[in-house]
Each structure stands twice: as structure tokens, then as C-alpha cells.
CSV table of C-alpha atoms in Angstrom, one decimal:
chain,number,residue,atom,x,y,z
A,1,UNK,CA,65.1,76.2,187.8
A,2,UNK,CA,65.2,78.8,190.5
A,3,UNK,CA,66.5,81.3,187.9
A,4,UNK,CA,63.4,80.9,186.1
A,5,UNK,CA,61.4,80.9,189.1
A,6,UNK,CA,62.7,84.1,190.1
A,7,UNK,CA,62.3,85.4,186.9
A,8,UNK,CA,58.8,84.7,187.2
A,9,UNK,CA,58.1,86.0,190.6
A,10,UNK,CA,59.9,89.5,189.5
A,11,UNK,CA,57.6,89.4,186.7
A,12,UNK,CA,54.5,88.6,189.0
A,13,UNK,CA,55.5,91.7,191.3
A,14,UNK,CA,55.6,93.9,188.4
A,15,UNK,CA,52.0,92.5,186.9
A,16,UNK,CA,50.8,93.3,190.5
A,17,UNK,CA,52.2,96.4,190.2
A,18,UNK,CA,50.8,97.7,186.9
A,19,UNK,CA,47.5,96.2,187.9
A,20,UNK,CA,46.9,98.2,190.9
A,21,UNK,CA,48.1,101.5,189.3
A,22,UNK,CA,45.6,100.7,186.6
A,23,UNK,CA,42.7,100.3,188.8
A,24,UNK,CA,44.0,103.7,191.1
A,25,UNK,CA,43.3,105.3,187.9
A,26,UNK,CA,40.3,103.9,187.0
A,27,UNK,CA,38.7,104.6,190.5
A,28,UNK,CA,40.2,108.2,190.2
A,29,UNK,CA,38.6,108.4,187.0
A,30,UNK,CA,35.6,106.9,187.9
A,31,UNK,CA,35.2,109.3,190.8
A,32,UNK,CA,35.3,112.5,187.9
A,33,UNK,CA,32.8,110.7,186.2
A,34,UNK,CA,35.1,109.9,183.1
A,35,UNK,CA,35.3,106.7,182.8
A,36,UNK,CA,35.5,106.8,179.1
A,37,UNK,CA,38.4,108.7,178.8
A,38,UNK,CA,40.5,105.9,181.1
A,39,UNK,CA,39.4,103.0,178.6
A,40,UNK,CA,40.7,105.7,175.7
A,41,UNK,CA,44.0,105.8,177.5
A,42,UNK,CA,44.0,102.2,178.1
A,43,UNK,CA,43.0,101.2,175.1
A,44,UNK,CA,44.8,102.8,172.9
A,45,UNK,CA,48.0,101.7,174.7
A,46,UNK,CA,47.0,98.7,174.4
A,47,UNK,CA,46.1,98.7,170.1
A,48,UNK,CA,49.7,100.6,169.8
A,49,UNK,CA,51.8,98.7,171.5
A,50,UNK,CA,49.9,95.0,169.9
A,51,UNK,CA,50.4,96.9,166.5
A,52,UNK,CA,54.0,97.7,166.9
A,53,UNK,CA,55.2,94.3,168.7
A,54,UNK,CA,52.8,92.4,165.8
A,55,UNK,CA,55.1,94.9,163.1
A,56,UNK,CA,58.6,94.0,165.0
A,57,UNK,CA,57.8,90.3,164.9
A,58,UNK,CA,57.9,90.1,161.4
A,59,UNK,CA,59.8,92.2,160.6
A,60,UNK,CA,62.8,90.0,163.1
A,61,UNK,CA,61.1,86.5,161.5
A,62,UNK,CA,61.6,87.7,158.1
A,63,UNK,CA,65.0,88.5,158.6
A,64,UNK,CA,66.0,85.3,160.5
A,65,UNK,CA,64.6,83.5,158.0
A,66,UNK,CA,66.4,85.2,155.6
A,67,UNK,CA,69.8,84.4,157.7
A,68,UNK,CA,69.3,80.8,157.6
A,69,UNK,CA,68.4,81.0,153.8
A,70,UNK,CA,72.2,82.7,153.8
A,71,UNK,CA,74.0,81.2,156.5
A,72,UNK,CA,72.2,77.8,156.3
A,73,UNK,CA,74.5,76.4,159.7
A,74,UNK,CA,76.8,74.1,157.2
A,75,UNK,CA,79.6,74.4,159.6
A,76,UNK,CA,82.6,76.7,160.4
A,77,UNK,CA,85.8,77.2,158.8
A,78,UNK,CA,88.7,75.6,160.4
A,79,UNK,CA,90.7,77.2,162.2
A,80,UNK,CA,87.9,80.4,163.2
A,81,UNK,CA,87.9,81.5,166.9
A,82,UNK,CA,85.3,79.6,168.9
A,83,UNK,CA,85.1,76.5,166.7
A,84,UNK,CA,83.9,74.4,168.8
A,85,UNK,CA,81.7,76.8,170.7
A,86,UNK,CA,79.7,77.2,167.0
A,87,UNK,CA,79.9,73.4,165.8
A,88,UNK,CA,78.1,73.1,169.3
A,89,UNK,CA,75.7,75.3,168.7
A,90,UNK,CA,74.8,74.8,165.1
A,91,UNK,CA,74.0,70.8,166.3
A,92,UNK,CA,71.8,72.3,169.3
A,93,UNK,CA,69.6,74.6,167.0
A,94,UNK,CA,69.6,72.7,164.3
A,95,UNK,CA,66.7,70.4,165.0
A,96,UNK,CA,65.0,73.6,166.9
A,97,UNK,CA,65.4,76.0,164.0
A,98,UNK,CA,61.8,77.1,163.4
A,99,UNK,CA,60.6,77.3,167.3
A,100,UNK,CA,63.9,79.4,168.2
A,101,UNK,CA,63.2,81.9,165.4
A,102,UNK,CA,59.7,81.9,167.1
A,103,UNK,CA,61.3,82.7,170.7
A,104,UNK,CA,64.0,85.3,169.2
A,105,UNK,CA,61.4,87.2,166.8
A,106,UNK,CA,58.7,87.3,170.1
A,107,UNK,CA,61.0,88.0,172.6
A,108,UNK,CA,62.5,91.2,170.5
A,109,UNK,CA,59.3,92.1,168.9
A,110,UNK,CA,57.4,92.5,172.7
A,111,UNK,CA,60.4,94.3,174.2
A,112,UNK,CA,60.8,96.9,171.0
A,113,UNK,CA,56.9,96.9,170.4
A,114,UNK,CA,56.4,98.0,174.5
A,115,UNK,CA,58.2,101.2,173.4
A,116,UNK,CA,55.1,102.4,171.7
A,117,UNK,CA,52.7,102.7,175.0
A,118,UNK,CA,54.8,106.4,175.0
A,119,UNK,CA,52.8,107.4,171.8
A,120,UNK,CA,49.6,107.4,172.9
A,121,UNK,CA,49.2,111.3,173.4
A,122,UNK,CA,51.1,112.5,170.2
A,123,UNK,CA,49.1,109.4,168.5
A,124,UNK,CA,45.8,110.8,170.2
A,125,UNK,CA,46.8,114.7,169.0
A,126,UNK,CA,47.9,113.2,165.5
A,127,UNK,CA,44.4,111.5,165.4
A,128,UNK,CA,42.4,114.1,166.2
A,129,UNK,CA,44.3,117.3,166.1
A,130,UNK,CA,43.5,120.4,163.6
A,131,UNK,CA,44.4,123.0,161.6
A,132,UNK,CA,44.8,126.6,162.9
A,133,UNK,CA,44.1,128.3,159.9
A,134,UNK,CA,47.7,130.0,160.3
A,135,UNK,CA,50.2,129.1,158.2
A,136,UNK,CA,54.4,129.5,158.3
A,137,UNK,CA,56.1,131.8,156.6
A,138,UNK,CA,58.7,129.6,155.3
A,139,UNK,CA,57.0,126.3,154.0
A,140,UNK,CA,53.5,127.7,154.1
A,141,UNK,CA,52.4,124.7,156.2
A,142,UNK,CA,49.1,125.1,158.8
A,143,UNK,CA,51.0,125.7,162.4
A,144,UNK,CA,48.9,122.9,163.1
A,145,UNK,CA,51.6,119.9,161.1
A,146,UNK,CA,54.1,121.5,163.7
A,147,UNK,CA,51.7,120.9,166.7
A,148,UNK,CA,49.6,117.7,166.2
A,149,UNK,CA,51.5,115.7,163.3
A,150,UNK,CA,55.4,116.3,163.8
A,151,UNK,CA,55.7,114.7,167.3
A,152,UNK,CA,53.9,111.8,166.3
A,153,UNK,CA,56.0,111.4,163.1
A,154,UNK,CA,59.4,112.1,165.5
A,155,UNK,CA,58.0,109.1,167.3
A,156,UNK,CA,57.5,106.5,164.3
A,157,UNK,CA,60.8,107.4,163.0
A,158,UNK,CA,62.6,107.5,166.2
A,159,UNK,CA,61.4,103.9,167.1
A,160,UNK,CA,61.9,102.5,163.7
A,161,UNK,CA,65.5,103.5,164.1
A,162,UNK,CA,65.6,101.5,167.3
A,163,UNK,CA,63.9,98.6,165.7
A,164,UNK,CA,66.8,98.4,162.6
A,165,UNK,CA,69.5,98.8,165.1
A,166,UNK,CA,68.5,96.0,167.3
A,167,UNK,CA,67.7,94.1,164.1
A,168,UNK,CA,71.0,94.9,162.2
A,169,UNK,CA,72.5,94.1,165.1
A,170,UNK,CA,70.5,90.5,166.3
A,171,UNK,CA,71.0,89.4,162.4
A,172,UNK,CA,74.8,89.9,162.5
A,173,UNK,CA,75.2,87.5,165.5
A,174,UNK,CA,72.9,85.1,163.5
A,175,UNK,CA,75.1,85.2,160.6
A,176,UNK,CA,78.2,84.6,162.9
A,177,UNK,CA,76.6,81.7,164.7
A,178,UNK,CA,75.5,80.5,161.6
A,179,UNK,CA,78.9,80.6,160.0
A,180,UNK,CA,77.8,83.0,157.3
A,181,UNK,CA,80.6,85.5,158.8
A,182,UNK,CA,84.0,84.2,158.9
A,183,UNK,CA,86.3,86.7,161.5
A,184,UNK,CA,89.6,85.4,161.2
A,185,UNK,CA,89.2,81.9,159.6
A,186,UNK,CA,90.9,81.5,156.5
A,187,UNK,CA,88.9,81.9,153.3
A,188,UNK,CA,86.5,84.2,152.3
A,189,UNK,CA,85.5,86.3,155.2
A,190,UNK,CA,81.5,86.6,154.4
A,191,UNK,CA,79.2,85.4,151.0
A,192,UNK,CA,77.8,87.8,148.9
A,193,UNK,CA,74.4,87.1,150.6
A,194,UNK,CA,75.3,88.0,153.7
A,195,UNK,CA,77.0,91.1,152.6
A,196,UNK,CA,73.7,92.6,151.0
A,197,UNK,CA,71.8,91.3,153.6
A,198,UNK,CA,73.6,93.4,156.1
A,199,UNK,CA,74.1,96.0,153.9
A,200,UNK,CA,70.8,96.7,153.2
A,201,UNK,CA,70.1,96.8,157.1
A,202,UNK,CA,72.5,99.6,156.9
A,203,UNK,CA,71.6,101.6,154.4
A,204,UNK,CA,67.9,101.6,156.1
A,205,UNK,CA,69.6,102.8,159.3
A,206,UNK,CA,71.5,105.7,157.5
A,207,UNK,CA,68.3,106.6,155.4
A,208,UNK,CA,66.5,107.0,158.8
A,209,UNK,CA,69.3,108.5,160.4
């Protein structure tokens, strides 16, 4: 209980914290007369990182679903480190299935989704950027793709990397606690599933990569 309490006073200093560097702005902003370009920056903050953290969530739900298609908790082979510690866990989230695939999506979606309040001035260029009427002299592209567009694609791809790690990674525990992965049990090690599920997270991470 205090843990939690603390958690939530840490969290209530930080609130306080973002709330009164918001209105700073605003009033410096306000004082320029530009008010509309403070609920631009706000805004679209706000849309990008809703959009991404909306994206992330089902994109982790999916997945865990998937695990539990795969690795559907119907024990652990004897004889596998931490048996007990699994059989435990398997009867604790059994009944609790669908609301902790809730908690894990949300909980990695917001975290990985908050990355994209960064974007906001390569989205805003890549929005509303040009051309320059000048193009290279090796790919004849308009200077301007180099500019307004690459940063903003640098971005996408360098937080969708982040997202498959974390997910590769999240769904590989799942599978362990599930007992869809099998370290030193005897028996077959993993099912065929859970093999292409995982390696199809990995072949995504090395096409991004």
C-alpha cells in the first residue's frame, strides 16, 4: 500500500510539474500574442502520442493474444527450472487472463506511445514542408525529401524498431510463463507455433534494422 501510494504521489509531483511548464508557455506565448501556435504544439503532441500509444496497444494485445492461442498455460514440463514458480503463476492468471492482457498491452503501449511527443517538429516540417525546386545529383530527388520528409521517416522507423524489440521481447517471457518455451525440461524445447510466432518478430526487427 505505501508503495503504491508513493507511486502515486511521484506521479502527482510530476503532473504538477508538466502542468505548470505548460501554462509558463502558454503565458509566454500569450504575451507574443501567439496563442495559436502554443495549442499547435500542444496539440499535436497530444494527437501523436494518442495515435502511437492507440497503435502499440494493439499491436501488444494482438500479440498476447496470439501467446495464449500458442502457449494456452496447460502446465510445465517436469522437471523445467522454476516449476513451481510457473504452476503458481499459470493458477494466478488464469482466471485474470483477459484484464492482465489489458494492464500489459496499456501499460507498454503508453510508455512506447509517449516516445512520439519528440516528433512533433519533423511531423510539423513533414506536414507542411516543400519542395526547393533543386534537385540531387545522384537520385534526382527535390533537396526538399532530405529536409522536411527524411527526419520524420528516421523517426517512424526508429520508434517502430523500439516498439518490436520491446514486443519480441515482452512475448518471449509470455511464452515462457506460459510454458510454450521449454529451457531445460525434457521434451521438445518450443511448438512449432511458438517458433514462428517469434520468428516472425524477428525477421520484422531485422527488416527494420
Amino acid at each position: 500500500m505505501l508503495i503504491i501510494l508513493g507511486v502515486a504521489f511521484v506521479a502527482f509531483l510530476l503532473a504538477l510539474r508538466w502542468l505548470a511548464t505548460l501554462w509558463t508557455d502558454y503565458l509566454w506565448y500569450a504575451s507574443l500574442d501567439r496563442t495559436s501556435v502554443w495549442s499547435t504544439l500542444v496539440f499535436t503532441r497530444v494527437w501523436m502520442v494518442l495515435a502511437a500509444a492507440l497503435f502499440a496497444f494493439v499491436v501488444f494485445w494482438v500479440n498476447l493474444y496470439i501467446v495464449d492461442r500458442l502457449s494456452p498455460r496447460t502446465g510445465v514440463a517436469p522437471g523445467s527450472p522454476d516449476e513451481e514458480l510457473l504452476e503458481r503463476f499459470q493458477d494466478w492468471i488464469g482466471p485474470r487472463a483477459g484484464r492482465v492482457r489489458l494492464l500489459v498491452a496499456g501499460f507498454f503501449g503508453l510508455l512506447i506511445g509517449l516516445g512520439a511527443a519528440a516528433w512533433w517538429q519533423d511531423w510539423l516540417l513533414f506536414r507542411h514542408g516543400g519542395d526547393f525546386g533543386v534537385e540531387d545529383p545522384i537520385y534526382d530527388n527535390d533537396i526538399g525529401l532530405y529536409v522536411f520528409d527524411l527526419p520524420f521517416f528516421r523517426d517512424v522507423f526508429s520508434w517502430s524498431f523500439q516498439l518490436l524489440l520491446v514486443l519480441t521481447l515482452v512475448v518471449v517471457a509470455a511464452h515462457y510463463l506460459n510454458g510454450g518455451i521449454n529451457v531445460q525440461g525434457p521434451g521438445e524445447r518450443t511448438s512449432g507455433g511458438v517458433k514462428a510466432h517469434i520468428s516472425i518478430l524477428l525477421a520484422f526487427l531485422a527488416l527494420l534494422k
